[in-house]
Coordinates of C-alpha atoms in Angstrom, one line a residue:
X7 CA 95.1 113.9 144.4
X8 CA 96.9 111.8 141.8
X9 CA 99.7 109.1 143.1
X10 CA 103.5 109.6 141.7
X11 CA 104.8 109.0 138.5
X12 CA 105.3 105.4 138.3
X13 CA 109.3 104.5 137.8
X14 CA 110.5 103.8 134.1
X15 CA 112.2 101.0 133.9
X16 CA 115.7 100.6 132.1
X17 CA 114.7 97.0 129.4
X18 CA 118.1 95.2 128.5
X19 CA 118.5 95.8 124.5
X20 CA 118.1 92.4 122.3
X21 CA 120.7 90.3 122.1
X22 CA 121.5 90.1 118.4
X23 CA 120.6 93.1 117.1
X24 CA 121.6 95.4 120.6
X25 CA 118.2 97.1 120.3
X26 CA 116.0 98.1 123.1
X27 CA 112.7 99.2 120.7
X28 CA 113.1 95.3 119.2
X29 CA 113.3 94.0 123.2
X30 CA 110.2 96.0 123.8
X31 CA 108.7 94.1 121.2
X32 CA 109.8 91.1 122.0
X33 CA 108.6 91.4 125.4
X34 CA 105.1 92.3 124.0
X35 CA 105.1 89.5 121.7
X36 CA 105.7 87.3 124.4
X37 CA 102.7 85.0 126.3
X38 CA 102.9 83.1 129.9
X39 CA 106.6 84.0 130.1
X40 CA 108.1 82.0 126.9
X41 CA 110.6 84.5 126.1
X42 CA 112.5 82.3 123.9
X43 CA 109.2 81.6 122.2
X44 CA 108.7 85.2 121.6
X45 CA 112.8 85.3 120.2
X46 CA 112.2 83.2 117.5
X47 CA 109.4 84.5 116.6
X48 CA 110.7 88.2 116.5
X49 CA 113.5 86.9 114.6
X50 CA 112.1 84.5 112.1
X51 CA 109.8 87.2 111.3
X52 CA 112.7 89.1 110.5
X53 CA 115.1 86.7 108.4
X54 CA 111.3 86.7 106.5
X55 CA 112.1 90.6 105.8
X56 CA 115.8 90.1 105.0
X57 CA 114.6 87.4 102.1
X58 CA 112.2 89.3 100.6
X59 CA 112.8 92.7 100.7
X60 CA 116.8 92.4 100.8
X61 CA 117.0 94.9 103.5
X62 CA 118.1 95.2 106.8
X63 CA 115.2 93.8 108.8
X64 CA 116.1 96.2 111.9
X65 CA 115.8 99.8 109.4
X66 CA 112.2 98.1 107.6
X67 CA 111.2 97.6 112.2
X68 CA 112.0 100.9 112.5
X69 CA 110.2 102.8 109.8
X70 CA 107.9 100.3 110.2
X71 CA 107.2 101.8 113.8
X72 CA 107.9 104.9 112.8
X73 CA 105.0 104.6 110.3
X74 CA 102.2 103.4 113.0
X75 CA 103.2 105.8 115.5
X76 CA 100.0 108.4 116.0
X77 CA 100.6 111.8 116.9
X78 CA 96.4 112.2 118.2
X79 CA 94.1 110.1 119.5
X80 CA 91.5 111.4 122.0
X81 CA 90.6 110.8 125.5
X82 CA 87.0 111.1 127.4
X83 CA 86.7 114.0 129.4
X84 CA 83.6 114.8 131.2
X85 CA 82.4 118.0 131.1
X86 CA 78.8 118.8 133.1
X87 CA 77.5 115.8 132.7
X88 CA 78.4 115.4 129.0
X89 CA 81.5 113.3 128.4
X90 CA 83.2 114.6 125.3
X91 CA 85.7 112.9 123.3
X92 CA 88.6 115.2 123.3
X93 CA 91.9 115.1 120.9
X94 CA 95.0 114.9 123.2
X95 CA 98.4 114.6 121.5
X96 CA 100.0 111.4 122.4
X97 CA 103.3 111.5 124.3
X98 CA 106.9 110.1 123.0
X99 CA 106.5 106.5 125.1
X100 CA 103.0 106.1 124.4
X101 CA 103.3 106.5 120.5
X102 CA 105.2 103.6 120.4
X103 CA 103.9 101.4 123.4
X104 CA 100.9 102.0 120.8
X105 CA 102.4 101.1 117.6
X106 CA 104.2 98.1 119.0
X107 CA 100.8 96.9 120.2
X108 CA 98.9 97.7 116.7
X109 CA 101.6 95.8 114.9
X110 CA 100.9 92.6 116.9
X111 CA 97.2 92.5 117.0
X112 CA 96.8 93.4 113.4
X113 CA 99.5 90.5 112.6
X114 CA 97.3 87.5 115.8
X115 CA 94.1 88.9 113.7
X116 CA 95.4 86.9 110.7
X117 CA 94.6 83.6 110.7
X118 CA 96.0 80.3 108.8
X119 CA 100.0 81.4 109.0
X120 CA 102.7 80.2 111.5
X121 CA 103.0 83.9 113.8
X122 CA 106.5 84.8 112.0
X123 CA 105.2 84.8 109.0
X124 CA 102.0 86.8 109.7
X125 CA 104.7 89.1 111.9
X126 CA 106.5 89.4 109.0
X127 CA 104.3 90.8 106.5
X128 CA 102.7 93.1 108.7
X129 CA 105.8 94.9 109.3
X130 CA 106.9 95.0 105.8
X131 CA 102.5 96.6 105.2
X132 CA 103.9 98.2 107.9
X133 CA 106.9 99.6 106.2
X134 CA 105.1 100.3 102.8
X135 CA 102.5 102.8 104.6
X136 CA 99.4 99.8 103.9
X137 CA 98.1 96.5 106.0
X138 CA 96.3 96.6 109.4
X139 CA 98.3 98.7 111.8
X140 CA 98.1 101.9 109.5
X141 CA 94.6 101.7 109.2
X142 CA 94.4 101.3 113.0
X143 CA 96.6 104.4 113.1
X144 CA 94.9 106.7 110.7
X145 CA 91.1 105.6 112.5
X146 CA 92.4 107.4 115.6
X147 CA 93.5 110.2 113.9
X148 CA 90.2 110.5 112.2
X149 CA 88.6 110.4 115.4
X150 CA 91.1 112.9 116.5
X151 CA 89.6 115.2 113.6
X152 CA 86.4 114.6 113.3
X153 CA 86.8 115.8 117.5
X154 CA 88.6 118.7 116.9
X155 CA 85.4 121.1 118.4
X156 CA 86.0 119.6 121.7
X157 CA 89.6 120.3 121.3
X158 CA 88.6 122.9 123.9
X159 CA 88.2 121.2 126.8
X160 CA 91.5 119.8 126.8
X161 CA 93.4 119.8 130.3

């Protein structure tokens, strides 16, 4: 029997842009509870975006996240001793969460630059529809497409 649903916590909007999505992004970047460090990284990355593109960094950020959000993903499902990768649609909170996670992972994977630069470049790349986070989304979509034959096993 499954337990009850987890309560969804309300996150306070970030102090500079007054946006909940930016606050979630800061929380995801944060390591060892060092929120001010995470905020500095994000805001410096936003300044870099503003300087590089000359557009509102909040709009660029939101569009980048929107571009990275996956529509489908595969989940393992056991049927009669065999495990199938079954494609399922991703629900909205998870879509956003995955997008933020992939952008941060892609930025952290780059080497030899300060984090704010790597993050700024990755956000710009995602905004333009390129970059490692977009490639990750495409790979997830390809997996789901390749396993479309098992879509009837969805529960």
